[in-house]
Amino acid sequence: MLSAADCAVLPVTAPSGAFWAGQWRRTARELEVHDPQDGTLVGVVADVTPAEVDDAVRAVAAAQQASWPLWQRREVLAAAAGLLGERAEAFAGLMSREGSKTLTEARREVARASETLRLSAEEAGRLVGQTLPLGDTARGAGRIGWWTPEPVGVVAAITPFNDPLNLVAHKLGPALIAGNGVVLKPAEATPLTALALIEVLLDAGVPSGRVAVLPGRGEEAGRALVSHPLVDLVSFTGGWSSGDAVARAAGAKRTVMELGGNCPVLVLRDADVAAAAAAIVSGAFGAAGQNCLSVQRVYVHASLARRLTTFVAESARALRVGDKADPRTDVGPLIDDAAAVRVQSWVSEARDSGAVLEAGGRREGAFHWPTVLTGVPASARVLTEEVFGPVVSITSFTELDRAVQQANDTAYGLQAGVFTREIDTALQAAAALRVGAVMLNDTSDFRIDAMPFGGRGRSGVGREGVHDAVVAMTEPKVTLVRVAA
Ligand code: NAD
């Protein structure tokens, strides 16, 4: 399955199978994991059945009842952050082999995931409740009381392929520091990195019964997991249509959903064009555009439109598309050939309806070249849907109000960027944009892992970001004392 050369870059135990009820397991059904770049086999993992999901959820629910003091949770998560740092090169190699990130991008993600675990450990100091103002009503006389944050119980975590480590850390870290048990169903394309992260957590000292990782298919294992009656909260990250199916299957359960994006960037009349163009190129083509924060739509003041388009198109053409492992590569493959074919067909559709191809448009296998379009009709899917590929559409405007209206004219609402030097205009635009976060003098493609993160409309339900995830994964428990007179 794995060559000696592969094993040299993999974590100490090459991950495979699944893990639940304190044991690594090999299951009757299995899924193969292939490198999207050349189709080579990278590993084999479990393809768990609904019966196996049931077994795992019951085991985690039972283990979650055992005491695990907060100080130990903090120490273990801090140790896990350190261990991940020590194994950074092995993780970057594994993530880049099974997924679509270049080695350079994978290294950056490992550093962020280690920080996410560190931030999760630090949440120990913020797991505080409050005393209740019972004296504010006559009926409260003779009583004192307070509330404390209690773990919800069992968290079902479902994650996508595009950030296969940090988005898993964003679920496991907060769930564990808050005292929960957690069952993870990673993406079909990238389960190996998730399995390796569970190894790190176990090596750091997470009680083995509290965590499970169940590779499997979304519509079978994922569905069985979110609809399980012993699951108390579903934390989902993925596309909107999968999220909608998850919400229906989960029923009346707590859910947090981080869904898709179709992020706009506004470049106003007084903006620094070169700085805006450089940031747009990085935000549109990083991770080959497979990023919920990817810059998909640019609205630029007409007076700057030609200069900006020329800058962006020239920079897009200069990007090196190729082998993920080569440090000189800027843009790797999409997650599979089908994804690249879909992106290519959306670009063709836009061109057939009048759009101008300023750069890119080429595809070979899973690789799609960075593509810049202008004159795109408002109904084209590259504007209305989430592209999730290296394609950016540039539209010019003369009235800012109209540009904000166009930016908001989408079912999504994750993040947006605005380039301008005028503070009043910047703040007015920020207030009018219907999104979870606005980046002034930057693109949509920026996130600090500690900030409240999430979107409106089809971009999500609730917020993550380490602290907000911890809040979502706890519930207030009130205790009142009737004091003897
Ligand atoms: P996806 O929706 O295809 O799959 C995500 C996960 O959901 C996978 O583990 C999959 O197996 C599972 N799944 C699919 N159908 C399911 C079902 N019916 N029941 C239970 N589980 C199910 O997404 P993807 O292609 O892996 O990732 C790309 C998508 O994720 C994009 O839309 C992107 O914007 C979104 N995303 C959002 C964020 C965010 O924080 N907002 C971050 C990263 C990715």
XYZ file of C-alpha atoms and ligand atoms in Angstrom:
529
model
C 0.000 0.000 0.000
C 2.648 2.572 1.050
C 6.194 2.597 -0.300
C 9.201 3.030 1.985
C 9.699 6.525 0.540
C 6.115 7.451 1.428
C 6.490 6.116 4.944
C 9.485 8.377 5.512
C 7.224 11.423 5.382
C 4.225 9.945 7.157
C 3.529 10.063 10.902
C 5.133 7.348 13.024
C 2.263 4.909 12.426
C 0.882 5.299 8.907
C -2.813 5.947 9.535
C -5.419 3.549 8.230
C -8.742 2.026 9.254
C -10.809 3.865 11.845
C -10.669 4.479 15.583
C -13.419 4.068 18.153
C -14.064 2.615 21.614
C -10.356 3.005 22.377
C -9.080 0.876 19.479
C -7.711 1.208 15.986
C -9.842 -0.967 13.735
C -9.879 -2.427 10.283
C -13.387 -2.702 8.860
C -14.888 -5.107 6.322
C -15.541 -2.285 3.873
C -12.747 0.081 2.901
C -12.156 3.281 0.930
C -9.062 3.965 -1.134
C -7.426 7.385 -0.946
C -5.787 8.597 -4.151
C -3.487 11.493 -4.922
C -5.585 13.818 -7.137
C -2.484 14.851 -9.056
C -1.581 11.480 -10.544
C -4.146 9.014 -9.216
C -1.597 6.999 -7.191
C -2.855 5.148 -4.134
C -1.925 6.970 -0.927
C -3.744 4.841 1.620
C -6.733 2.701 2.546
C -9.164 3.597 5.317
C -12.430 2.320 6.721
C -15.749 2.840 4.985
C -17.864 2.542 8.118
C -21.409 1.201 8.078
C -24.356 2.689 9.994
C -24.033 -0.201 12.502
C -20.397 0.732 13.122
C -21.402 4.376 13.529
C -23.938 3.289 16.156
C -21.286 1.290 18.007
C -18.859 4.230 17.976
C -21.408 6.824 19.130
C -22.514 4.604 22.024
C -18.888 4.089 23.094
C -18.132 7.823 23.026
C -21.362 8.651 24.883
C -20.430 6.187 27.639
C -16.823 7.431 27.886
C -17.960 11.066 28.017
C -19.670 10.354 31.363
C -16.305 9.739 33.051
C -14.636 12.610 34.871
C -11.885 14.470 32.968
C -10.827 17.542 34.915
C -10.461 20.846 33.110
C -6.773 21.232 34.048
C -6.015 17.889 32.412
C -7.935 18.861 29.273
C -5.918 22.073 29.059
C -2.581 20.273 29.534
C -3.435 17.581 26.997
C -4.517 20.036 24.299
C -1.434 22.185 24.880
C 0.689 19.025 24.561
C -1.161 18.084 21.354
C -0.376 21.529 19.896
C 3.308 20.915 20.652
C 3.301 17.373 19.224
C 1.673 18.574 16.036
C 4.449 21.157 15.731
C 7.069 18.416 16.173
C 5.436 16.285 13.468
C 4.786 19.251 11.162
C 6.798 17.986 8.182
C 5.182 14.543 8.289
C 1.723 16.128 8.440
C 2.460 18.541 5.601
C 3.698 15.655 3.439
C 0.680 13.492 4.167
C -1.832 16.307 3.685
C -0.297 17.353 0.422
C -0.245 13.761 -0.906
C -3.879 12.931 -0.191
C -5.365 16.378 -0.824
C -4.974 19.205 -3.285
C -2.736 21.614 -1.364
C 0.836 22.258 -2.388
C 3.459 21.308 0.177
C 3.993 25.012 0.889
C 0.263 25.537 1.545
C 0.113 22.360 3.652
C 2.986 23.573 5.856
C 1.086 26.799 6.554
C -2.018 24.823 7.485
C -0.124 22.632 9.969
C 1.174 25.737 11.760
C -2.370 27.110 11.957
C -3.806 23.836 13.250
C -1.220 23.757 16.020
C -2.308 27.290 16.941
C -5.964 26.240 16.889
C -5.181 23.516 19.434
C -3.211 25.988 21.560
C -6.133 28.454 21.460
C -8.471 25.606 22.434
C -6.308 24.808 25.483
C -6.380 28.491 26.489
C -10.187 28.465 26.464
C -9.927 26.602 29.790
C -9.543 29.997 31.451
C -12.735 31.282 29.830
C -15.040 28.390 30.721
C -16.774 30.515 33.312
C -20.410 31.054 34.242
C -21.997 33.842 36.260
C -23.910 34.494 39.450
C -27.578 35.351 38.930
C -29.117 38.663 40.096
C -31.891 36.986 42.113
C -32.320 40.016 44.347
C -33.724 41.909 41.372
C -37.140 40.390 41.952
C -39.128 39.953 45.173
C -39.565 36.276 44.282
C -35.787 35.799 44.423
C -35.572 36.749 48.090
C -33.794 34.151 50.198
C -32.133 32.470 47.209
C -28.700 32.611 45.627
C -27.745 31.086 42.299
C -25.362 30.860 39.405
C -24.948 29.198 36.034
C -22.026 27.102 34.812
C -21.097 26.047 31.254
C -21.623 22.275 30.930
C -20.507 20.085 28.003
C -23.332 19.325 25.569
C -22.307 15.622 25.571
C -21.514 13.989 22.223
C -20.438 16.217 19.318
C -20.700 14.859 15.767
C -18.075 16.607 13.634
C -18.192 16.462 9.842
C -15.414 18.084 7.816
C -14.590 18.928 4.168
C -11.509 18.102 2.084
C -10.076 21.554 1.522
C -8.468 22.242 4.936
C -8.214 18.633 6.115
C -6.288 19.423 9.304
C -7.154 22.873 10.606
C -10.901 22.493 10.140
C -10.730 19.180 12.027
C -8.730 20.918 14.785
C -11.447 23.625 14.886
C -13.954 20.948 15.891
C -11.906 18.585 18.076
C -10.092 21.274 20.115
C -13.200 23.189 21.251
C -15.248 19.992 21.741
C -12.605 18.432 24.009
C -11.713 21.504 26.087
C -15.439 21.946 26.758
C -15.579 18.385 28.162
C -17.419 16.649 25.348
C -16.866 13.383 23.552
C -16.470 13.728 19.789
C -17.105 11.509 16.778
C -15.446 12.771 13.595
C -16.453 11.872 10.034
C -13.737 13.357 7.799
C -14.068 14.013 4.054
C -13.827 10.955 1.793
C -10.887 12.476 -0.108
C -8.734 13.408 2.925
C -9.267 11.022 5.864
C -5.575 10.208 6.456
C -4.693 13.618 7.916
C -7.687 13.353 10.273
C -6.622 9.872 11.417
C -3.098 11.183 12.024
C -4.482 14.043 14.134
C -6.335 11.543 16.314
C -2.975 9.788 16.843
C -1.538 13.095 18.035
C -4.422 13.636 20.454
C -4.112 10.115 21.843
C -0.332 10.445 22.199
C -0.894 13.740 24.038
C -3.172 11.975 26.515
C -6.806 12.416 25.393
C -8.745 9.575 27.066
C -9.089 7.074 24.227
C -12.818 6.477 24.632
C -13.689 10.142 24.186
C -12.704 10.402 20.543
C -13.641 8.435 17.454
C -12.765 8.958 13.820
C -14.962 7.213 11.293
C -13.918 7.514 7.655
C -16.850 6.774 5.410
C -19.272 8.176 2.918
C -21.270 11.304 3.640
C -24.654 10.034 2.632
C -24.260 6.796 4.597
C -21.858 7.166 7.554
C -22.381 10.935 7.804
C -26.128 10.605 7.701
C -26.148 7.804 10.300
C -23.954 9.922 12.558
C -25.942 13.167 12.473
C -29.271 11.378 12.922
C -28.050 9.273 15.862
C -30.183 9.896 18.962
C -27.146 9.997 21.284
C -25.541 12.843 19.312
C -26.207 16.124 21.111
C -24.716 18.602 18.649
C -23.754 18.476 14.979
C -20.821 20.650 13.944
C -20.694 20.580 10.145
C -18.373 22.218 7.625
C -18.993 21.630 3.925
C -21.110 22.722 0.995
C -24.603 24.191 1.338
C -26.463 21.259 -0.242
C -24.725 18.754 2.072
C -25.438 21.068 5.019
C -29.105 21.211 4.058
C -29.253 17.389 3.916
C -27.478 17.207 7.296
C -29.981 19.617 8.885
C -32.891 17.511 7.624
C -31.341 14.237 8.824
C -30.314 15.670 12.204
C -33.834 16.895 12.999
C -34.420 18.968 16.131
C -30.804 18.958 17.338
C -28.298 21.709 17.949
C -26.298 22.396 14.792
C -23.471 24.703 13.837
C -22.866 24.928 10.103
C -19.964 26.469 8.228
C -21.021 26.352 4.584
C -19.993 27.770 1.247
C -18.937 31.201 0.028
C -19.073 33.360 -3.086
C -16.985 36.189 -1.715
C -16.908 39.709 -3.201
C -14.129 42.284 -3.107
C -14.760 45.985 -3.803
C -11.950 48.150 -5.188
C -12.963 51.795 -4.822
C -11.843 54.776 -6.874
C -9.004 55.812 -4.506
C -7.607 52.316 -3.859
C -3.966 51.281 -4.233
C -4.471 49.211 -7.403
C -1.208 47.273 -7.233
C -1.803 46.244 -3.602
C -5.426 45.294 -4.347
C -4.404 43.262 -7.412
C -1.717 41.342 -5.507
C -4.149 40.494 -2.717
C -6.858 39.473 -5.212
C -4.466 37.113 -7.013
C -3.461 35.476 -3.744
C -7.086 35.281 -2.518
C -8.510 33.954 -5.792
C -5.872 31.382 -6.700
C -4.458 30.184 -3.351
C -5.337 26.498 -2.793
C -6.449 26.559 -6.455
C -9.498 28.544 -5.336
C -10.744 25.662 -3.147
C -11.379 27.823 -0.142
C -14.669 29.073 1.269
C -13.066 32.554 1.569
C -11.774 32.558 -2.000
C -12.137 35.824 -3.938
C -14.712 35.008 -6.593
C -16.260 38.369 -7.571
C -14.386 41.672 -7.879
C -16.260 44.983 -8.291
C -13.838 47.729 -9.316
C -14.440 51.426 -9.983
C -14.560 52.006 -13.744
C -11.617 54.411 -13.596
C -9.341 51.596 -12.320
C -10.918 48.628 -14.079
C -8.459 48.234 -16.974
C -5.365 48.672 -14.782
C -6.620 46.246 -12.171
C -7.645 43.661 -14.774
C -4.250 43.902 -16.486
C -2.404 43.483 -13.165
C -4.546 40.518 -12.104
C -4.434 38.796 -15.495
C -0.660 39.219 -15.844
C -0.062 37.903 -12.332
C -2.444 34.991 -12.955
C -0.519 34.038 -16.091
C 2.756 34.199 -14.143
C 1.604 31.662 -11.537
C 3.223 28.244 -11.831
C 0.709 25.408 -12.040
C 2.059 21.956 -11.326
C 3.464 19.358 -8.962
C 2.265 19.922 -5.389
C 5.574 18.754 -3.948
C 7.671 21.271 -5.909
C 8.349 24.331 -3.707
C 8.236 26.551 -6.835
C 4.600 25.557 -7.541
C 1.975 28.236 -6.877
C -1.183 26.365 -7.887
C -1.793 22.643 -7.407
C -4.614 20.465 -8.707
C -8.283 20.496 -7.823
C -9.466 17.650 -5.625
C -10.318 15.445 -8.620
C -10.733 15.508 -12.386
C -14.505 15.911 -12.080
C -14.095 19.139 -10.075
C -11.785 20.578 -12.745
C -14.174 19.544 -15.538
C -17.055 21.262 -13.702
C -15.053 24.489 -13.275
C -14.066 24.401 -16.949
C -17.706 23.967 -17.987
C -18.782 26.976 -15.893
C -16.044 29.084 -17.532
C -17.230 27.920 -20.984
C -20.816 28.744 -20.080
C -19.794 32.295 -19.069
C -17.786 32.755 -22.297
C -20.678 31.426 -24.401
C -22.888 34.084 -22.842
C -20.465 36.928 -23.615
C -17.724 36.926 -20.943
C -14.171 37.785 -21.996
C -11.340 35.432 -21.011
C -8.484 37.648 -19.768
C -6.257 34.783 -18.561
C -6.376 31.012 -18.042
C -9.244 28.795 -19.109
C -6.983 25.777 -19.664
C -7.475 22.387 -17.980
C -5.445 19.173 -17.889
C -6.714 16.333 -15.697
C -7.386 17.779 -12.224
C -5.390 20.964 -12.978
C -7.258 24.125 -13.932
C -5.190 27.224 -14.783
C -5.865 30.489 -12.897
C -8.654 32.143 -14.851
C -9.725 35.800 -15.042
C -13.026 36.809 -16.652
C -14.559 40.206 -17.422
C -17.939 41.173 -18.853
C -19.615 38.228 -17.150
C -23.436 38.309 -17.350
C -25.102 38.422 -13.925
C -26.836 35.082 -14.497
C -23.628 33.068 -15.156
C -22.838 30.398 -12.572
C -19.330 31.803 -11.999
C -21.160 34.743 -10.376
C -24.239 33.112 -8.850
C -22.842 29.830 -7.458
C -19.759 28.916 -5.432
C -17.053 28.101 -8.033
C -14.590 26.455 -5.596
C -11.883 26.665 -8.236
C -9.302 29.168 -9.548
C -11.674 31.571 -11.318
C -12.244 35.260 -10.599
C -14.724 37.563 -12.373
C -14.056 41.311 -12.547
C -16.984 43.740 -13.017
C -16.693 47.527 -13.147
C -18.998 50.042 -11.416
C -19.486 53.781 -11.256
C -21.771 54.125 -8.180
C -20.669 52.545 -4.900
C -24.265 51.853 -3.830
C -24.761 49.776 -6.946
C -21.517 47.848 -6.308
C -22.599 47.043 -2.729
C -25.981 45.935 -4.064
C -24.298 43.603 -6.558
C -21.940 42.262 -3.875
C -24.971 41.484 -1.693
C -26.950 39.972 -4.554
C -26.104 36.362 -3.654
C -27.535 33.602 -1.514
C -24.181 33.448 0.318
C -22.703 35.858 2.862
C -19.403 34.692 4.312
C -16.753 37.441 4.046
C -15.994 40.454 1.849
C -13.086 42.799 1.182
C -13.035 46.558 0.488
C -10.034 48.503 -0.802
C -10.152 52.254 -0.154
C -8.179 54.886 1.728
C -11.292 56.841 2.779
C -12.289 55.799 6.259
C -15.912 57.029 6.080
C -16.584 55.248 2.801
C -14.873 52.121 4.102
C -17.053 52.016 7.197
C -20.235 52.736 5.212
C -19.456 49.885 2.824
C -18.582 47.576 5.730
C -21.919 48.340 7.396
C -23.876 47.705 4.194
C -22.275 44.380 3.224
C -24.388 41.403 4.290
C -21.610 39.056 5.423
C -20.066 37.568 8.562
C -16.867 39.644 8.288
C -15.507 42.537 6.232
C -11.785 42.998 5.607
C -10.861 46.630 4.946
C -7.860 47.023 2.629
C -7.657 43.284 2.233
C -9.657 40.600 0.442
C -12.223 38.187 1.851
C -9.444 35.615 2.183
C -8.231 36.309 5.699
C -9.025 34.620 8.986
C -7.548 34.624 12.449
C -8.463 31.345 14.121
C -9.585 33.059 17.319
C -12.121 35.378 15.671
C -15.871 34.670 15.447
C -16.165 32.972 12.074
C -19.213 32.163 9.987
C -21.669 33.527 7.520
C -25.190 34.538 6.662
C -27.678 32.946 4.315
C -26.256 29.871 2.598
C -22.845 30.470 4.194
C -23.773 29.053 7.546
C -25.654 28.805 10.802
C -23.962 30.055 13.990
C -20.296 30.834 14.498
C -17.018 28.954 14.942
C -13.647 30.419 15.828
C -12.278 28.735 18.887
C -14.103 30.690 21.586
C -17.439 30.781 19.740
C -17.211 27.045 19.044
C -16.635 26.381 22.747
C -19.702 28.473 23.607
C -21.748 26.518 21.041
C -20.507 23.213 22.471
C -21.565 23.987 26.037
C -24.899 24.663 27.661
C -25.628 26.854 30.663
C -26.702 24.905 33.746
C -28.394 26.895 36.495
C -28.080 26.006 40.172
C -30.280 27.850 42.716
C -30.006 27.553 46.485
C -32.845 28.365 48.852
C -31.110 29.704 51.927
C -32.684 28.790 55.259
C -34.119 31.905 56.976
P -19.111 18.446 0.928
O -20.310 19.170 1.352
O -19.150 17.647 -0.313
O -18.632 17.435 2.073
C -18.333 17.882 3.376
C -18.501 16.735 4.341
O -19.884 16.418 4.443
C -17.795 15.447 3.912
O -17.225 14.821 5.051
C -18.943 14.613 3.352
O -18.690 13.226 3.416
C -20.070 15.025 4.285
N -21.425 14.826 3.753
C -21.851 15.013 2.499
N -23.185 14.750 2.413
C -23.591 14.410 3.654
C -24.848 14.015 4.221
N -25.960 13.938 3.483
N -24.892 13.732 5.545
C -23.796 13.841 6.304
N -22.578 14.169 5.822
C -22.470 14.476 4.512
O -17.933 19.530 0.855
P -16.464 19.391 0.297
O -16.520 19.300 -1.190
O -15.684 18.375 1.071
O -15.895 20.826 0.736
C -16.120 21.976 0.030
C -17.258 22.798 0.612
O -17.009 23.088 1.981
C -17.363 24.152 -0.071
O -18.714 24.467 -0.266
C -16.727 25.095 0.933
O -17.123 26.440 0.817
C -17.171 24.490 2.214
N -16.292 24.954 3.288
C -16.777 25.863 4.180
C -15.942 26.367 5.165
C -16.431 27.354 6.165
O -15.818 27.450 7.212
N -17.496 28.086 5.895
C -14.630 25.937 5.242
C -14.172 25.015 4.308
C -15.021 24.522 3.336
